Amino acid sequence: MPDDPMQDIRATYFLECAELMEELIDELDAFCAGQTDAETINTIFRAVHSIKGGAGAFGLNALVGFAHGFENVLDAVRSGTFCPDGAHCQMFLKAADVLGDLIQAAQAGAEVEGDVVEETLSALNALVGETELLAPGFTPQPLALALFDDVKAETPTSESSKPLYVQFTPSVALYQSGNDPIPTLSQLHPDEVQTLVCETGAVPLLEELKVEDSYLAWNYKAAFAASRAEIAHSFKFIEGLCELTITNASEALSDQAVKGIAPAASPAPAALCVKPRTAQTSTVRVDLDRIDRLVNLVGELVINQSMLAQNLANTSALQVPEIVSGMDDFMQLTRDIQDSVMTIRAQPVKSLFQRLNRTVREAAAKTGKEVQFVTIGEATEIDKTVLEQLSEPLTHMIRNAFDHGLEAPELRAAAGKSEVGRITLTAAHKSGRVLLEMHDDGAGLDRARIKAKAVERGLIAANDLPSDPEIDALLFQPGFSTASEITDLSGRGVGMDVVKRAINALGGRVTITSVRGLGTTLSISLPLTLAIMDGMIVKAVGQAYVLPLSAISETFRLSDGEIIPLDAVTDVFTHRGEVFPLLDLGALLGASAPSEGGSADIALLIDTDTDQRIVLRVDAIEDQRQVVIKGLPRATEASPYISAATILGDGHVSFIIDPSALAQAHKTPAALKVGSAA
Amino acid sequence: MGLYVLAVDDSRTIRDMLRLVLEGAGHTTLVAEDGEDGLAVLGAHVSDHGAPDAVITDINMPKLNGIEFIKGVRALPETRLTPILVLSTESEDHLKSQAREAGATGWIVKPFDPEKLLRAVDMVAG
């Protein structure tokens, strides 16, 4: 075989190994997380199986040996005869790592040092030894000769030229499996043929002859140099499809007769311990486009329903009891449809959390920091699109935790912490939103350093006194990074602000809190669906605007508190002993003359995503209702405070205010002097 | 010898090796990466050139495994009696009977000896 093509194929093999290893680890992670369906375990098995297959071809014996042991265990798992528990799963992951090491070593022509290969292999073999590999109902067939060993050609030594008597009767099945007796018989190569008889006694008359049946048999008496085993070996493809007797011609009968061996009973497939996912609920694949259309249409339905209700309110129709109850039913139905549609696109976060397992492992390997990854609330459901968009920001947050949060094991030990760090990821539903939290028990934010960096970048003035939450929020500014060198994982200075923008684009908010020495927590709040929102309709300068209900923590009258002017452009509002920046919605939106500020005016206490609360003054509160969010065309990015639009019940377009943008409008008085205002 | 052989295996490495060995001996080789692909390639070849002279297939493959693939080949009228060689490993000994019942002609053990492979191909298709 020419050398060059083999080198190419060898290179191909290692490329293939890399792909298989990736697939293996992904599926193994999923399996260990509970995804025990047949497809998953089969993929895992096939990956190891293929790696082994190629390794054998190139004589990579260490790799073959280990892969073989691993494959055996996986075979037992997929046939249901061995059900692994959590500890076993960890062992499998370890075995996968060892397999990867062996592949790399093989590629470099080296060996894996130490005992880890042997130890892991022994552990794997021990598992297989503990289990019943043979499924019930399988009875091994007695074999007189080593017919099946193509590789280990262990043939009994033969005296030269022994006369043998071969009787060969093919069955119909032999022909039906594409076999042909002639080539088989021509393999025999006798030294000296004494007799060759074709028995035709079974051939019927022409009209009874079935063309595809088998009526012939051959009796062959000859001296063969080959041993009986070797001769029987020539027939190995067709054992079970013929009757074959090989006897010593000098003996009348031989106890070494090899009769047609019936095919071994195929082992009954054991009930899979690897279970299909939960109940056998039937599913349907639907184009995401169709679902989006449906969500849209339901949104229109909601609008139309409220418009109808509004219009009817102005007529005497509501005097009619049937119309009233009809409208009630209509409203209820619309709500129900809306709820149902919203759940269609919702998926559990479990798959996302599983993928992050791998990110954690890779980061741990790269940084040398051992970490325990805990996830809580995997069953929490999020809109599918949101879920997909969350993958990148969460991945980045994890890498950030490794780079900046978690300390090296020695430092942790010195600080009295366990050497193994912990990252906890939680998902939960709360008051109509989805809350995701990632907490690392690392060193927490170094606020002095962050502040210094911020001053350096001109984000705050040297003599500013930002509060701790304000310093923490600086991390979300573009270009911010306190990493002294750019590490592989993150630290390019494009991190947290990209995360924030990604979360904001999903209609969510992200905040960061930290306790020095104890750790850092990133909190993400997301809407349940992108399409429909609970809103509060307010009036300012004669227009109706919508504020997300979730952002409003309180409403009161301006007269309930006190307005204190801080400087020419800034007012603060004191209420119950707390001080808040005061904003006027009309003024923010460019009203030419700000409202007079009557004592009857309404003030809303708004939570912005930086945890800074502001008081927003509006003329009146109209209503609280669900609105359908409609995106704004690019051209109308008029005001930075407006995130989207909606159509109110009366048919008018109303703008939706973005609370996080409001926070930018009014920084702390100190900051206002330096940075650019709204 | 100039035979047409269809080789089906999900491992790129094995496919490359089979092709190398078979074409080195003067046979024309078609490849497929799983049972589903195999049936597709087979169907296309059959309509243009008639049945291949031999088929070599793996057992463990995604989408459609070897056993099902063999049944599929046997179900096609043109390839009802085409010799099918199974590439198996020791761990699949218990599958030999299944392969046989599905209609396989014979088997070759992986890792395969190129000479033995060629001899087997000649023996069933020559």
GROMACS .gro file of C-alpha atoms in nm, chain A residues 1-2 5-6 9 12-16 19 39 42 45-46 49-50 52-54 56-58 68 71-72 75 78 138 148 150-151 153 175-180 183-184 187 212 234 236-241 263-267, chain B residues 9-18 20-21 58 60-63 74 80-85 89-98 100-101 103-112 114 116 119-120 122-126:
model
  110
    1MET     CA    1   0.000   0.000   0.000
    2PRO     CA    2   0.145   0.335  -0.098
    5PRO     CA    3  -0.256   0.793   0.085
    6MET     CA    4  -0.229   0.622   0.421
    9ILE     CA    5  -0.620   0.880   0.573
   12THR     CA    6  -0.845   1.223   0.827
   13TYR     CA    7  -0.881   0.980   1.111
   14PHE     CA    8  -0.754   1.222   1.372
   15LEU     CA    9  -0.975   1.495   1.236
   16GLU     CA   10  -1.266   1.260   1.265
   19GLU     CA   11  -1.528   1.567   1.584
   39GLU     CA   12  -3.062   0.836   2.044
   42ASN     CA   13  -2.646   0.542   2.073
   45PHE     CA   14  -2.168   0.446   2.181
   46ARG     CA   15  -2.109   0.506   1.813
   49HIS     CA   16  -1.701   0.259   1.850
   50SER     CA   17  -1.583   0.460   1.550
   52LYS     CA   18  -1.188   0.229   1.816
   53GLY     CA   19  -1.250   0.108   1.462
   54GLY     CA   20  -1.010   0.350   1.305
   56GLY     CA   21  -0.734  -0.063   1.503
   57ALA     CA   22  -0.664   0.008   1.141
   58PHE     CA   23  -0.357   0.209   1.232
   68HIS     CA   24  -1.275  -0.133   2.370
   71GLU     CA   25  -1.731   0.056   2.440
   72ASN     CA   26  -1.822  -0.255   2.636
   75ASP     CA   27  -2.293  -0.126   2.507
   78ARG     CA   28  -2.751   0.107   2.572
  138PHE     CA   29  -2.941  -1.605   2.480
  148PHE     CA   30  -1.530  -1.728   1.375
  150ASP     CA   31  -1.074  -1.439   1.119
  151VAL     CA   32  -0.810  -1.245   1.303
  153ALA     CA   33  -0.613  -1.781   1.281
  175TYR     CA   34  -2.894  -1.860  -0.236
  176GLN     CA   35  -3.129  -1.603  -0.095
  177SER     CA   36  -2.846  -1.438   0.091
  178GLY     CA   37  -2.657  -1.376  -0.227
  179ASN     CA   38  -2.419  -1.665  -0.174
  180ASP     CA   39  -2.303  -1.891  -0.448
  183PRO     CA   40  -1.686  -1.983  -0.546
  184THR     CA   41  -1.707  -2.143  -0.206
  187GLN     CA   42  -1.177  -2.223  -0.240
  212GLU     CA   43  -3.532  -2.064  -0.668
  234SER     CA   44  -1.386  -2.154   0.384
  236LYS     CA   45  -1.781  -1.980   0.731
  237PHE     CA   46  -1.994  -1.735   0.539
  238ILE     CA   47  -2.256  -1.992   0.487
  239GLU     CA   48  -2.272  -2.175   0.814
  240GLY     CA   49  -2.634  -2.215   0.900
  241LEU     CA   50  -2.728  -2.199   0.537
  263PRO     CA   51  -2.818  -1.895   1.383
  264ALA     CA   52  -2.779  -1.805   1.746
  265ALA     CA   53  -3.095  -1.679   1.903
  266SER     CA   54  -3.076  -1.307   1.889
  267PRO     CA   55  -3.082  -1.173   2.243
  687ASP     CA   56  -1.970   0.320   0.686
  688ASP     CA   57  -2.021   0.620   0.911
  689SER     CA   58  -1.650   0.657   0.976
  690ARG     CA   59  -1.475   0.872   0.722
  691THR     CA   60  -1.153   0.693   0.799
  692ILE     CA   61  -1.297   0.352   0.718
  693ARG     CA   62  -1.459   0.481   0.400
  694ASP     CA   63  -1.129   0.623   0.284
  695MET     CA   64  -0.949   0.301   0.364
  696LEU     CA   65  -1.205   0.086   0.187
  698LEU     CA   66  -0.809   0.293  -0.113
  699VAL     CA   67  -0.802  -0.086  -0.094
  736ASP     CA   68  -2.098  -0.137   0.870
  738ASN     CA   69  -2.349   0.065   1.376
  739MET     CA   70  -2.453   0.374   1.187
  740PRO     CA   71  -2.674   0.672   1.260
  741LYS     CA   72  -3.007   0.732   1.083
  752ARG     CA   73  -3.284  -0.709  -0.019
  758ARG     CA   74  -3.223  -0.907  -0.407
  759LEU     CA   75  -2.930  -1.139  -0.458
  760THR     CA   76  -2.642  -0.892  -0.458
  761PRO     CA   77  -2.369  -1.012  -0.222
  762ILE     CA   78  -2.355  -0.806   0.097
  763LEU     CA   79  -2.053  -0.821   0.323
  767THR     CA   80  -1.618  -0.599   1.519
  768GLU     CA   81  -1.592  -0.866   1.786
  769SER     CA   82  -1.840  -0.680   1.998
  770GLU     CA   83  -2.101  -0.736   1.733
  771ASP     CA   84  -2.077  -1.114   1.714
  772HIS     CA   85  -2.430  -1.146   1.838
  773LEU     CA   86  -2.542  -0.931   1.549
  774LYS     CA   87  -2.419  -1.178   1.292
  775SER     CA   88  -2.736  -1.377   1.320
  776GLN     CA   89  -2.945  -1.066   1.281
  778ARG     CA   90  -2.783  -1.314   0.837
  779GLU     CA   91  -3.158  -1.305   0.886
  781GLY     CA   92  -3.000  -1.125   0.421
  782ALA     CA   93  -2.628  -1.063   0.459
  783THR     CA   94  -2.393  -1.283   0.261
  784GLY     CA   95  -2.087  -1.280   0.478
  785TRP     CA   96  -1.877  -1.076   0.715
  786ILE     CA   97  -1.539  -0.923   0.759
  787VAL     CA   98  -1.398  -0.835   1.097
  788LYS     CA   99  -1.268  -0.489   1.174
  789PRO     CA  100  -0.989  -0.391   1.168
  790PHE     CA  101  -0.980  -0.560   0.832
  792PRO     CA  102  -0.692  -0.561   0.302
  794LYS     CA  103  -0.871  -1.077   0.317
  797ARG     CA  104  -1.041  -1.213  -0.131
  798ALA     CA  105  -1.382  -1.203   0.028
  800ASP     CA  106  -1.375  -1.184  -0.509
  801MET     CA  107  -1.526  -1.486  -0.349
  802VAL     CA  108  -1.877  -1.350  -0.334
  803ALA     CA  109  -1.880  -1.138  -0.644
  804GLY     CA  110  -1.607  -1.267  -0.865
   0.00000   0.00000   0.00000
